Tab-separated table of C-alpha atoms and ligand atoms in Angstrom:
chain	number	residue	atom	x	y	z
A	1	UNK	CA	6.763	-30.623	16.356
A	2	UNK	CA	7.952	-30.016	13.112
A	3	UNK	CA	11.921	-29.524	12.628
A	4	UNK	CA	13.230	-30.055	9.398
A	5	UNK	CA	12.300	-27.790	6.399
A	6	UNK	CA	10.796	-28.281	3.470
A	7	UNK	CA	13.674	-27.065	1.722
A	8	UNK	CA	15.940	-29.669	3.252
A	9	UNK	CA	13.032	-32.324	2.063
A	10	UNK	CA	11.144	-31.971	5.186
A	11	UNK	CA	7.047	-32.222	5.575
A	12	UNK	CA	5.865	-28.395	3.990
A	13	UNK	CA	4.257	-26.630	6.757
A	14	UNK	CA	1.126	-26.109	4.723
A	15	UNK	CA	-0.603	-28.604	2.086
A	16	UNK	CA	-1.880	-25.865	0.442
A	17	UNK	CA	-0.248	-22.116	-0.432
A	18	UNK	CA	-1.248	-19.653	1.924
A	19	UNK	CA	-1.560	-16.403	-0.191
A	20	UNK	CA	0.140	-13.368	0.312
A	21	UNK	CA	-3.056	-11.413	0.313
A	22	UNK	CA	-6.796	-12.209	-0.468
A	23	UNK	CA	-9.896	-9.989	-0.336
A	24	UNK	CA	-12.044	-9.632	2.133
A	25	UNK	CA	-15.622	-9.618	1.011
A	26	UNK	CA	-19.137	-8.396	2.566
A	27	UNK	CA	-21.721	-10.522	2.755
A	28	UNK	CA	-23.220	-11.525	-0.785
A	29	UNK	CA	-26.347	-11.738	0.020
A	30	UNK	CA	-27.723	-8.512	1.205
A	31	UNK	CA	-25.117	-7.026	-1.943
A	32	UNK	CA	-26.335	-9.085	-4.801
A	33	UNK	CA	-29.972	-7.606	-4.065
A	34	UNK	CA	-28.801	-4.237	-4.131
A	35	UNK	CA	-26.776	-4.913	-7.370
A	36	UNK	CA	-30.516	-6.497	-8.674
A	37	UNK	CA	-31.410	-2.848	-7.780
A	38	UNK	CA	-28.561	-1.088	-10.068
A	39	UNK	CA	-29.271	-3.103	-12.885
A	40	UNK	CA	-33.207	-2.132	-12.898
A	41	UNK	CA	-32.298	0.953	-12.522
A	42	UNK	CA	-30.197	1.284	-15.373
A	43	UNK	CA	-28.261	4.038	-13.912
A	44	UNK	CA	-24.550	2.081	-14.099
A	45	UNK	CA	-22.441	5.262	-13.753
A	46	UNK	CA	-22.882	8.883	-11.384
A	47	UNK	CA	-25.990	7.347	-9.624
A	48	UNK	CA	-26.386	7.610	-6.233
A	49	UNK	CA	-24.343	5.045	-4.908
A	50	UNK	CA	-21.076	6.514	-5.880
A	51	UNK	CA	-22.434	9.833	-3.900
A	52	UNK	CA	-23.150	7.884	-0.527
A	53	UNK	CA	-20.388	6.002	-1.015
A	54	UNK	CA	-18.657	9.235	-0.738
A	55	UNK	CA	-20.544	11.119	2.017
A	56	UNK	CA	-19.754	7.816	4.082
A	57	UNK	CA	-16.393	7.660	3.583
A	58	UNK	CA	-16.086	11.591	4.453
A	59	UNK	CA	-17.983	10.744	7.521
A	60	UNK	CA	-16.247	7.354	8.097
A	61	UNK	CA	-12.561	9.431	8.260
A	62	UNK	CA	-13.909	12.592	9.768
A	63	UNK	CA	-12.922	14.644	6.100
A	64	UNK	CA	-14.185	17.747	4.329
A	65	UNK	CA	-14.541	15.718	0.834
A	66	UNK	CA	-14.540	12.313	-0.586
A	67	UNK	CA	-14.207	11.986	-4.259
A	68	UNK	CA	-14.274	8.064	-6.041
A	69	UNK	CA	-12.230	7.653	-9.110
A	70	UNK	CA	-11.577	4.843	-10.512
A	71	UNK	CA	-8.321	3.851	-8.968
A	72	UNK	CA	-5.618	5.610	-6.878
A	73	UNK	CA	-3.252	5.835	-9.811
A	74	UNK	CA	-5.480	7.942	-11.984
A	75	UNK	CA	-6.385	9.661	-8.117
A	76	UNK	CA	-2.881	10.816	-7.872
A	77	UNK	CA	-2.655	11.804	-11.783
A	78	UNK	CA	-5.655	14.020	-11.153
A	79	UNK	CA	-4.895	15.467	-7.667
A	80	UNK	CA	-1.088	16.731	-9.591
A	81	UNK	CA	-2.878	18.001	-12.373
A	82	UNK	CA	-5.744	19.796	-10.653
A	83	UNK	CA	-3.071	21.825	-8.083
A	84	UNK	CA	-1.258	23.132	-11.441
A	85	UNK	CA	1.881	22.228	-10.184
A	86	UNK	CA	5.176	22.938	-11.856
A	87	UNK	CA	8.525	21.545	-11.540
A	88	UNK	CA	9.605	18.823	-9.236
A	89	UNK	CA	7.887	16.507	-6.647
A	90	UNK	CA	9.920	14.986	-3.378
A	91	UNK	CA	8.965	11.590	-3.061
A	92	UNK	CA	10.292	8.517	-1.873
A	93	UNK	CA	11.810	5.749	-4.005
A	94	UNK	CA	10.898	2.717	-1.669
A	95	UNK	CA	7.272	3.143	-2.574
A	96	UNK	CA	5.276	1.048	-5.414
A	97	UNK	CA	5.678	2.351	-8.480
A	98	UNK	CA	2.137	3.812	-9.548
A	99	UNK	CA	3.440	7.165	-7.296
A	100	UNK	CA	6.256	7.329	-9.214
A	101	UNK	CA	4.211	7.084	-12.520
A	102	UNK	CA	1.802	9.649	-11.295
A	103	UNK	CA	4.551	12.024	-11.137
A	104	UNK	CA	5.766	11.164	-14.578
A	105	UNK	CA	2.444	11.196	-16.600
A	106	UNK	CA	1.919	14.677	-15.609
A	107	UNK	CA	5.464	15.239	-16.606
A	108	UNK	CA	6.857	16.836	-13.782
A	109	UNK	CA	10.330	16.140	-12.199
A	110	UNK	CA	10.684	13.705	-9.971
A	111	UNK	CA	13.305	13.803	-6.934
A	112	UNK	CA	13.079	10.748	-4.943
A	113	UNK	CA	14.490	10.976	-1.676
A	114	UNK	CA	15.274	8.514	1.134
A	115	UNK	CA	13.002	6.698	3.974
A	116	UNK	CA	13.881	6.526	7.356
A	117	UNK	CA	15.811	3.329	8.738
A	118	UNK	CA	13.202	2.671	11.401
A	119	UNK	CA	9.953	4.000	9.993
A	120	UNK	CA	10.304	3.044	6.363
A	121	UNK	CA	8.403	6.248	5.517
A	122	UNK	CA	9.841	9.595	3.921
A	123	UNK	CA	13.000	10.986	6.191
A	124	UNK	CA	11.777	14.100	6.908
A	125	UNK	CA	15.995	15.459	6.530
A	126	UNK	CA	15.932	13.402	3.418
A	127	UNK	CA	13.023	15.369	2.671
A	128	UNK	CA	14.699	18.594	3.241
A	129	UNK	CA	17.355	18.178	1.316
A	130	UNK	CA	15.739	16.934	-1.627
A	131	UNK	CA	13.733	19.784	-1.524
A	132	UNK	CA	16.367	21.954	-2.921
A	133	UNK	CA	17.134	21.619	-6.093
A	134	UNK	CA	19.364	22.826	-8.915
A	135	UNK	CA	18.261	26.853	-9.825
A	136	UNK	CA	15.761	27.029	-12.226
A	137	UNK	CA	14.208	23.296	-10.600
A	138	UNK	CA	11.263	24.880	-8.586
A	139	UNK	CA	10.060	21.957	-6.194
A	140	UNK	CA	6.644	21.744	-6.642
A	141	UNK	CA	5.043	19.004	-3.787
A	142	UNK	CA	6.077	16.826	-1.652
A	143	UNK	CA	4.467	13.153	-1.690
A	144	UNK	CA	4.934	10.822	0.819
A	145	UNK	CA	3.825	7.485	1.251
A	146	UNK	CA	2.144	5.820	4.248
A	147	UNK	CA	4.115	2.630	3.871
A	148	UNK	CA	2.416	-0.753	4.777
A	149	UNK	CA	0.035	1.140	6.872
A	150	UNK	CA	2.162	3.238	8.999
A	151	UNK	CA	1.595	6.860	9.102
A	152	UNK	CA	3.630	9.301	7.816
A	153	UNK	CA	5.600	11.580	10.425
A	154	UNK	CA	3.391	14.837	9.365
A	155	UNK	CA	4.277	17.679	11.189
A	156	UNK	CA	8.168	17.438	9.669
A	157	UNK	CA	7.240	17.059	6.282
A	158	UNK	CA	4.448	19.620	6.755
A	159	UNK	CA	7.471	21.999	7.532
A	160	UNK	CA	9.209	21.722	4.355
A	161	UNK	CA	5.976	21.814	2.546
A	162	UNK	CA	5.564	25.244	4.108
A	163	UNK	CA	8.877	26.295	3.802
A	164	UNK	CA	8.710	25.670	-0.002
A	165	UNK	CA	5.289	26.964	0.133
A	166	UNK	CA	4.297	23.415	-1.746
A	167	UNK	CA	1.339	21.138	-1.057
A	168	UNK	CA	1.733	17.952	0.981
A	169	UNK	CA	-0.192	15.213	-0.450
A	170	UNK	CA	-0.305	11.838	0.687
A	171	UNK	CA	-0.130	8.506	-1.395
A	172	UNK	CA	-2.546	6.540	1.146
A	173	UNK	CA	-2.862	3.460	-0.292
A	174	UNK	CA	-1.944	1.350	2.052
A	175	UNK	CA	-3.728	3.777	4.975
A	176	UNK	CA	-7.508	3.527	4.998
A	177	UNK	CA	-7.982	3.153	8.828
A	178	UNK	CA	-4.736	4.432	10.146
A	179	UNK	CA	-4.682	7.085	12.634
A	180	UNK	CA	-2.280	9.530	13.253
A	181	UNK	CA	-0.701	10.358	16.839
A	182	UNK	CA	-3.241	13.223	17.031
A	183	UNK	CA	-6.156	10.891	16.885
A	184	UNK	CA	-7.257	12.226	13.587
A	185	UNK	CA	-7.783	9.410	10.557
A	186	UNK	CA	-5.458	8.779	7.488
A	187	UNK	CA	-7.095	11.189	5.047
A	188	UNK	CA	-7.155	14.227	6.672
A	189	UNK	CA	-3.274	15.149	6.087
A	190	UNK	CA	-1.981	17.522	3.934
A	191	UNK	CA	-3.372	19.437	1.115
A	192	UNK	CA	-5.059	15.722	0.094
A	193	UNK	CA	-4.660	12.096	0.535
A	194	UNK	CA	-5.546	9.223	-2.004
A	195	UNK	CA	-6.577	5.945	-1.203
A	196	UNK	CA	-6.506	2.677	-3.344
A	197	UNK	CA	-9.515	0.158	-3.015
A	198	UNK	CA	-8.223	-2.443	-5.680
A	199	UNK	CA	-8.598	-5.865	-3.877
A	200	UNK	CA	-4.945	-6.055	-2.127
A	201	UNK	CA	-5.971	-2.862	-0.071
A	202	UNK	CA	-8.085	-3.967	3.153
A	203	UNK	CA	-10.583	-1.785	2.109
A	204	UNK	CA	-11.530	-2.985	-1.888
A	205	UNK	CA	-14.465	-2.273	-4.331
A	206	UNK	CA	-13.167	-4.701	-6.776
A	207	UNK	CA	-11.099	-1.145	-8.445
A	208	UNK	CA	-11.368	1.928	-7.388
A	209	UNK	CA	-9.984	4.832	-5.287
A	210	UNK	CA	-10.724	8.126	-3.057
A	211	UNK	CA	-9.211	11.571	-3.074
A	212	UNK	CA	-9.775	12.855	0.455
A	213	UNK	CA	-9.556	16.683	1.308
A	214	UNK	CA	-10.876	19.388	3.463
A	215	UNK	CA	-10.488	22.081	0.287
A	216	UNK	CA	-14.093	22.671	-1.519
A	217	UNK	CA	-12.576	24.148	-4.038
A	218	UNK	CA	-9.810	21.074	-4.774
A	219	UNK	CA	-12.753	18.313	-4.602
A	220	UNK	CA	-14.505	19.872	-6.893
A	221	UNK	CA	-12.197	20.367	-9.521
A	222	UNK	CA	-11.525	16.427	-9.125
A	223	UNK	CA	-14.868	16.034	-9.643
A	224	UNK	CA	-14.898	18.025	-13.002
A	225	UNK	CA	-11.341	16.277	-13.752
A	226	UNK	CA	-12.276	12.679	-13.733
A	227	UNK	CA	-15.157	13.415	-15.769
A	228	UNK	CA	-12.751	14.562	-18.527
A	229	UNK	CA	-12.475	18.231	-17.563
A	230	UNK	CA	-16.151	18.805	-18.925
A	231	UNK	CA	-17.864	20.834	-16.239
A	232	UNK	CA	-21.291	19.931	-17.708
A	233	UNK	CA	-21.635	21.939	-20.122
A	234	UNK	CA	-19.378	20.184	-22.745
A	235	UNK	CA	-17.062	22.844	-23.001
A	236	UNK	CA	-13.542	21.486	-21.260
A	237	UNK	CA	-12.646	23.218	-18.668
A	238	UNK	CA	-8.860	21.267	-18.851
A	239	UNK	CA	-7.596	17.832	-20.068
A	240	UNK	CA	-8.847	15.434	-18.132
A	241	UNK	CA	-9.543	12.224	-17.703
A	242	UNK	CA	-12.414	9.270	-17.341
A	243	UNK	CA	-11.780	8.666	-14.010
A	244	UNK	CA	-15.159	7.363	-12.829
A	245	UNK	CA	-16.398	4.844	-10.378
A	246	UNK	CA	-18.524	2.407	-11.617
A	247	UNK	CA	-22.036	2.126	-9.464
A	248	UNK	CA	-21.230	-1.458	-8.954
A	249	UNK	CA	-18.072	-1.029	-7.137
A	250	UNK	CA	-19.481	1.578	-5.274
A	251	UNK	CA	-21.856	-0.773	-3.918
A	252	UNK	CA	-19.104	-3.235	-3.195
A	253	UNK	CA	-17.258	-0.309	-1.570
A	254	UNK	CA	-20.404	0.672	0.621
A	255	UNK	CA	-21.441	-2.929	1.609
A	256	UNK	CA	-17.015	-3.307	2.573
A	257	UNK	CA	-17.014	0.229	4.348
A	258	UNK	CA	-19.897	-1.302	7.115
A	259	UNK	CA	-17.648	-4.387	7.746
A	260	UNK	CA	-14.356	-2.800	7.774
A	261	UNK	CA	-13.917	-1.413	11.204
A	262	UNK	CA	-14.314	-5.448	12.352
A	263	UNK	CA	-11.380	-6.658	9.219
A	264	UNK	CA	-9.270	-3.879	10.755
A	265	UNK	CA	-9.562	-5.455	14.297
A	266	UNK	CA	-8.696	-8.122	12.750
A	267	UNK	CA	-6.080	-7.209	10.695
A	268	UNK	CA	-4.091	-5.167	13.617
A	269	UNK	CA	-4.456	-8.454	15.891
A	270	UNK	CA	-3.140	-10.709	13.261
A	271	UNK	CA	-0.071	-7.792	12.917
A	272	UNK	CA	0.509	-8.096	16.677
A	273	UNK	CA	0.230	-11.757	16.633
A	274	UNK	CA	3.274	-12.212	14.001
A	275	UNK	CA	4.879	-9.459	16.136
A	276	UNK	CA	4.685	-11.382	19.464
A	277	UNK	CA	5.609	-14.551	17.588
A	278	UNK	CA	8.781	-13.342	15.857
A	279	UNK	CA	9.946	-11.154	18.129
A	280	UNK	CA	13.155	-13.364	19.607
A	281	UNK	CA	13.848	-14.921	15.979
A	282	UNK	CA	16.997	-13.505	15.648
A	283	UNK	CA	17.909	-10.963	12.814
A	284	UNK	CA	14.028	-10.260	12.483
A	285	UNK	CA	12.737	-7.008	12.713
A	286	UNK	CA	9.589	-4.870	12.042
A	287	UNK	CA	8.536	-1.754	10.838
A	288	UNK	CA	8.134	1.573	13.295
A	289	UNK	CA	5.005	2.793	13.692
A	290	UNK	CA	5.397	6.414	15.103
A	291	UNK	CA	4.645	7.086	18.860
A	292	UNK	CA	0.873	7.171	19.717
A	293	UNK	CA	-0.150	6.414	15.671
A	294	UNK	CA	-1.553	3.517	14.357
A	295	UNK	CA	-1.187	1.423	11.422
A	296	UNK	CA	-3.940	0.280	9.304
A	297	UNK	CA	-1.708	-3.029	9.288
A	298	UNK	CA	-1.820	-3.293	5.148
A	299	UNK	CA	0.923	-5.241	5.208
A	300	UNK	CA	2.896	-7.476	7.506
A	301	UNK	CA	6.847	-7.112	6.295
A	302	UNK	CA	9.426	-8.137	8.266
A	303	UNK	CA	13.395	-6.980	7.994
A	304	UNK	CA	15.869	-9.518	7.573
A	305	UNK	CA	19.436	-9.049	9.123
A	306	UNK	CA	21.081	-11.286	7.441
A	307	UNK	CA	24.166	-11.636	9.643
A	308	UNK	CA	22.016	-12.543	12.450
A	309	UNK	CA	19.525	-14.729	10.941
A	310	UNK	CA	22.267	-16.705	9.133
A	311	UNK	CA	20.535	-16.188	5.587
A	312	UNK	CA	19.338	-13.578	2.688
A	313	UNK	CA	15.971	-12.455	2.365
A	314	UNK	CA	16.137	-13.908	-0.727
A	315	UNK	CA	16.955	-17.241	0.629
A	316	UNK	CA	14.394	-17.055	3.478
A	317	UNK	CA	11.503	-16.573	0.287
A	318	UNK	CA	12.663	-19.639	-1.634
A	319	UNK	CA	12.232	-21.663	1.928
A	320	UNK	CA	9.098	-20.592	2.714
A	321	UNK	CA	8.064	-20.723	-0.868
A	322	UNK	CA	9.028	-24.460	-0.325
A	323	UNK	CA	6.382	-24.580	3.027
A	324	UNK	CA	3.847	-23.122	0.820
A	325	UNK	CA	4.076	-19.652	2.220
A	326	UNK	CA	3.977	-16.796	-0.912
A	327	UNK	CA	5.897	-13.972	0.243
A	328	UNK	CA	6.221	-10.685	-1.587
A	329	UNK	CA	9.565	-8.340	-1.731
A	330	UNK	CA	7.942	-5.023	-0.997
A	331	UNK	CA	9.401	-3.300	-2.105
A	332	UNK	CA	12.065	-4.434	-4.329
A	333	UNK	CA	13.817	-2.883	-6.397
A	334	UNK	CA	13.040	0.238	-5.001
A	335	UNK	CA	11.738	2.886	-8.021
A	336	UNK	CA	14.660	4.591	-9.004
A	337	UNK	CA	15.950	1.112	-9.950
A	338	UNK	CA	13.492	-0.158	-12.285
A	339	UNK	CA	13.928	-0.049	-15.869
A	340	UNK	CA	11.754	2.621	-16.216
A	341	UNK	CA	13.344	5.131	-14.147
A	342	UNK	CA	17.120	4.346	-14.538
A	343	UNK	CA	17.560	6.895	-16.891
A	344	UNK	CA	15.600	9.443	-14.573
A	345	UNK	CA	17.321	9.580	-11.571
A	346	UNK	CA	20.712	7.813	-12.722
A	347	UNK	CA	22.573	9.757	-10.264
A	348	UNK	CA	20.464	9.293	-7.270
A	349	UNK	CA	22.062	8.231	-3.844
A	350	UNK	CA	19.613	6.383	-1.877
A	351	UNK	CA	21.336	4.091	0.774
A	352	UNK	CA	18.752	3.507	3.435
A	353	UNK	CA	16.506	2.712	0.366
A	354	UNK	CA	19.038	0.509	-0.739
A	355	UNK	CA	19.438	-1.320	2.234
A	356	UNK	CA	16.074	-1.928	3.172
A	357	UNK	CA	14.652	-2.962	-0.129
A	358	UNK	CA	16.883	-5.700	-0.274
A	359	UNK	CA	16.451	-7.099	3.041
A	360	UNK	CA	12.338	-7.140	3.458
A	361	UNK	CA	9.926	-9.386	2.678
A	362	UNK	CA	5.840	-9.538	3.109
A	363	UNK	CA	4.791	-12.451	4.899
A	364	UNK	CA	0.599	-13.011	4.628
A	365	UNK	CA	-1.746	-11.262	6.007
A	366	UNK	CA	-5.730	-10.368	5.485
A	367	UNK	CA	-8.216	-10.042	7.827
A	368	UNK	CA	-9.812	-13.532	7.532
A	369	UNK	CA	-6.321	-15.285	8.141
A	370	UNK	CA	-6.885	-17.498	11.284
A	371	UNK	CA	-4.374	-17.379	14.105
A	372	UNK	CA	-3.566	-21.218	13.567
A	373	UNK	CA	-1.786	-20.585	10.474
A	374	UNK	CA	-0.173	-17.324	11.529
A	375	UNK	CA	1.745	-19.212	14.163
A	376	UNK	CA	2.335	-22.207	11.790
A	377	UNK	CA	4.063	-19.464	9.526
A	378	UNK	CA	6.206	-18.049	12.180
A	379	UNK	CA	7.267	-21.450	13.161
A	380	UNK	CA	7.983	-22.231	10.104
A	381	UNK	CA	10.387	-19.296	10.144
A	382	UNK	CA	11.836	-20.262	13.436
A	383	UNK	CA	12.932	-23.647	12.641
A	384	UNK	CA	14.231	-22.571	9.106
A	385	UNK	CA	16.360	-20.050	10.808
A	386	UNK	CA	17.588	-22.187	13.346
A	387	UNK	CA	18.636	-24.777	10.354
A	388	UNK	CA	19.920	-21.744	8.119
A	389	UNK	CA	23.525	-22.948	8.818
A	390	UNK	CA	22.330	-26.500	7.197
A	391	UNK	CA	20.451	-25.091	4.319
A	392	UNK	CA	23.438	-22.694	3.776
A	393	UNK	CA	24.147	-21.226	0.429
A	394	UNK	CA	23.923	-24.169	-1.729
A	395	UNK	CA	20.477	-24.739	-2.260
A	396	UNK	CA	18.765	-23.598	-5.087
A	397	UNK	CA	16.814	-20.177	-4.563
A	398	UNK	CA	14.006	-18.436	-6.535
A	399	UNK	CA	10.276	-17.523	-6.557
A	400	UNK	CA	9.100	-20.882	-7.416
A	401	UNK	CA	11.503	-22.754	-5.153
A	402	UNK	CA	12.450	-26.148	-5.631
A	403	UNK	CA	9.099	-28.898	-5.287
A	404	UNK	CA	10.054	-29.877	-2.065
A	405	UNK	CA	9.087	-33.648	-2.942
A	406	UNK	CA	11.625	-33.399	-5.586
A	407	UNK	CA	14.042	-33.240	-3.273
B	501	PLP	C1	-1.627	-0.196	-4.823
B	501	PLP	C2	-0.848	1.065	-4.745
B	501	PLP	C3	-1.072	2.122	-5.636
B	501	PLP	C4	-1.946	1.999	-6.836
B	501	PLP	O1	-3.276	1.796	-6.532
B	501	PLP	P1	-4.296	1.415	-7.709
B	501	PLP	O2	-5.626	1.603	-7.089
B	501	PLP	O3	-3.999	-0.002	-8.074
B	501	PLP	O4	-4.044	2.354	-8.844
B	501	PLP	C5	-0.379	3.311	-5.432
B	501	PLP	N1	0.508	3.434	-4.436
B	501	PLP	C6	0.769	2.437	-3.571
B	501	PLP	C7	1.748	2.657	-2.475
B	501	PLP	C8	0.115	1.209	-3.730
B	501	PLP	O5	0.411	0.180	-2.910
C-alpha cells in the first residue's frame, strides 16, 4: 500500500490525470448515420429533431413543455425576459456565475442571498429576508439553484414566491435526473426550470439547453423569443434573441437522452461509493440531499474542515494535483466576489457563503469513471490527510502543484 504522497516526493497515485469531468457519449455508430441523414436533408436548424428532442424530454421528466435553446445561459436570459419582470431577483451567490449574468443582462437587480450550511442550496430564511427590499425595490423572482445535483427545498421557497406574488424559477443545471421528495422530476418546479446540456452536465448535446414548464402560454413565448422575438411573420413581437438549437446537437441530445437513465445509475453509485469511502476521513464532509429527494449526482464536492483534517482546501488541491487528481473549487469565489459584481452587491453579508466557498472542492466524477480509481482517489486522500501534519504549511501550493519528480 501506498503511504507517502506525492507531494512529499512519493509515487503519484495515478500516471496519468484523472479529469475532473469528461463527457459521456452515445454510441457513434447508430449517431453518425443519423447525422448522414441531417446533412442530406439539408434542414440544419428547426427540423424535426429539435421537436422530438423536445417531446422526449417533456415525456422523459413528466413536464407540460420542453423548449431547446442553445444553452442555459441564454435559457435563463429568455425565461427573465419573457415573464416581464421588474425590479429585483433573490438568488444565491454560491452558484456559477452565468445565473448571476442572466440577472444582469436583463438589467434587473440582483439580491443574492445565502445557502444553507447543510444543503448548500438557497436558505429558504435567507430567502425571506432578502425578499424585502428597500421601498421602491419591488422583488421580482426568486431563482434558486439546484446545487451539484441536489434539489432545491421547494415548498419554502415556493412560500415566499407566493407571498411576494413572484415566480419561482429554477437554475437546473446541474439537475437533469434529480427527483424531488414528492417523486416528481427536476423540471417540474416552479413557474420554470432550465437545464444546461454543455458537455460538463451529465446530460450534454455538445451546447445546448431546455426551458421546462407546465405554462402553454410561457413555452411559447420562449419559442417566439429565441427565434429573435419574430413570431413568423417578421414583425417582432419583442427583442429577442437567436437562441436556437442546432439539429446536430439535437441529435446528440436524443441519441444521450436513451442512455442517460444507465450514466445516472452510474453516476449516483460512483457518488455513494466516494461517500462510503470518505466517510471516517476526518474533517470531510458532504453535501445534504433533502429527506426522500435525490440528486442527479452532477458533482461530487466534498467540505473540508480544516481543523480536523489538519489542512486547507487549498492545500488538499495542490496534493492531489501532485497525485494527478484535477480538482475544481466549486464554487469559489462565490458571485458577489468576483470582479464583476463587487461593485453590485458591495455591501452584501453572506457568511455561510463565505464559509463554504472557501472550504469545498470537486473531486472527479462522470459516469464512465471505474470504481478502481474512485477508491485510488479516496485513498489518496486518506493517506495525505493522515501525513497533513508532515506536509504542513511549508510546501508550495497552487493549481499546477509542484512536479512531484522535482521534488
Ligand atoms: C453550467 C452552468 C450554467 C450555464 O450553462 P451553459 O449551458 O453553459 O450556459 C448555469 N448555471 C449553472 C449552475 C451551471 O453550472
Amino acid at each position: 500500500m501506498r503511504t507517502y504522497p506525492a507531494i512529499l516526493g512519493g509515487e503519484p497515485a495515478f500516471a496519468e490525470q484523472v479529469p475532473v469531468s469528461r463527457p459521456t457519449t452515445p454510441p457513434a455508430e447508430p449517431l453518425l448515420r443519423r447525422v448522414r441523414d441531417v446533412l442530406d436533408s439539408a434542414m440544419l436548424t428547426n427540423g424535426r429533431h429539435v421537436r422530438e428532442f423536445e417531446a422526449e424530454v417533456a415525456g422523459f421528466l413528466g413536464v407540460g413543455h420542453a423548449v431547446a435553446v442553445s444553452n442555459c445561459t441564454v435559457g435563463l436570459m429568455l425565461l427573465l425576459r419573457c415573464l416581464g419582470l421588474r425590479g429585483s431577483v433573490v438568488l444565491p451567490s454560491f452558484t456559477f456565475m452565468a445565473t448571476a449574468h442572466a440577472v444582469a443582462w436583463n438589467r434587473l437587480g440582483i439580491r443574492f442571498v445565502d445557502v444553507d450550511a447543510a444543503t448548500w442550496t438557497v436558505d429558504p430564511d435567507s430567502a425571506a429576508a432578502g425578499a424585502v427590499g428597500a421601498a421602491g425595490d419591488a422583488v421580482a423572482a426568486v431563482l434558486a439553484v439546484h446545487t451539484f445535483g441536489a434539489p432545491c427545498a421547494v415548498p419554502p421557497l415556493s412560500a415566499v414566491a407566493v407571498r411576494h406574488r413572484v415566480p419561482l424559477l429554477f437554475d437546473a443545471a446541474h439537475g437533469f435526473g434529480a427527483k424531488y421528495p414528492d417523486g416528481t422530476a427536476v423540471g417540474t418546479g416552479g413557474t420554470a426550470e432550465v437545464f444546461s446540456l454543455s458537455p460538463t452536465k451529465q446530460l450534454s448535446a455538445g451546447e445546448g439547453g431546455l426551458v421546462t414548464t407546465n405554462d402553454g402560454d410561457l413555452a411559447r413565448e420562449l419559442r417566439v423569443a429565441r427565434e429573435y422575438g419574430n413570431p413568423g411573420d417578421y414583425d417582432s413581437a419583442f427583442v429577442g434573441l437567436n437562441a436556437r438549437l442546432p439539429e446536430l446537437s439535437a441529435l446528440l441530445g436524443r441519441a444521450s437522452l436513451a442512455e442517460f437513465p444507465q450514466w445516472l445509475e452510474r453516476r449516483r453509485a460512483t457518488a455513494l461509493r466516494y461517500r462510503a469511502n470518505l466517510a471516517d476521513v476526518p474533517g470531510v464532509t458532504f453535501q445534504q440531499v433533502p429527506e426522500g429527494a435525490l440528486s442527479s449526482a452532477k458533482d461530487l464536492t466534498i467540505r473540508i474542515d480544516e481543523s480536523h483534517f489538519g489542512m486547507s482546501r487549498d492545500r488538499l488541491a495542490a496534493c492531489l494535483s501532485a497525485e494527478r487528481v484535477a480538482t475544481r473549487c466549486y464554487f469559489y469565489p462565490p458571485v458577489h466576489r468576483q470582479r464583476a459584481y463587487r461593485q453590485v452587491t458591495p455591501s452584501v453579508s453572506l457568511p455561510e457563503t463565505e464559509t463554504l466557498a472557501a472550504s469545498v472542492l470537486t473531486l472527479p466524477l462522470y459516469s464512465h469513471l471505474s470504481a478502481d480509481v474512485v477508491d485510488r482517489i479516496c485513498e489518496a486522500i486518506r493517506t495525505i490527510q493522515q501525513a497533513a501534519d508532515l506536509i504542513g504549511e511549508s510546501a508550495p501550493v497552487g493549481i499546477g502543484a509542484p512536479d512531484p519528480t522535482n521534488l
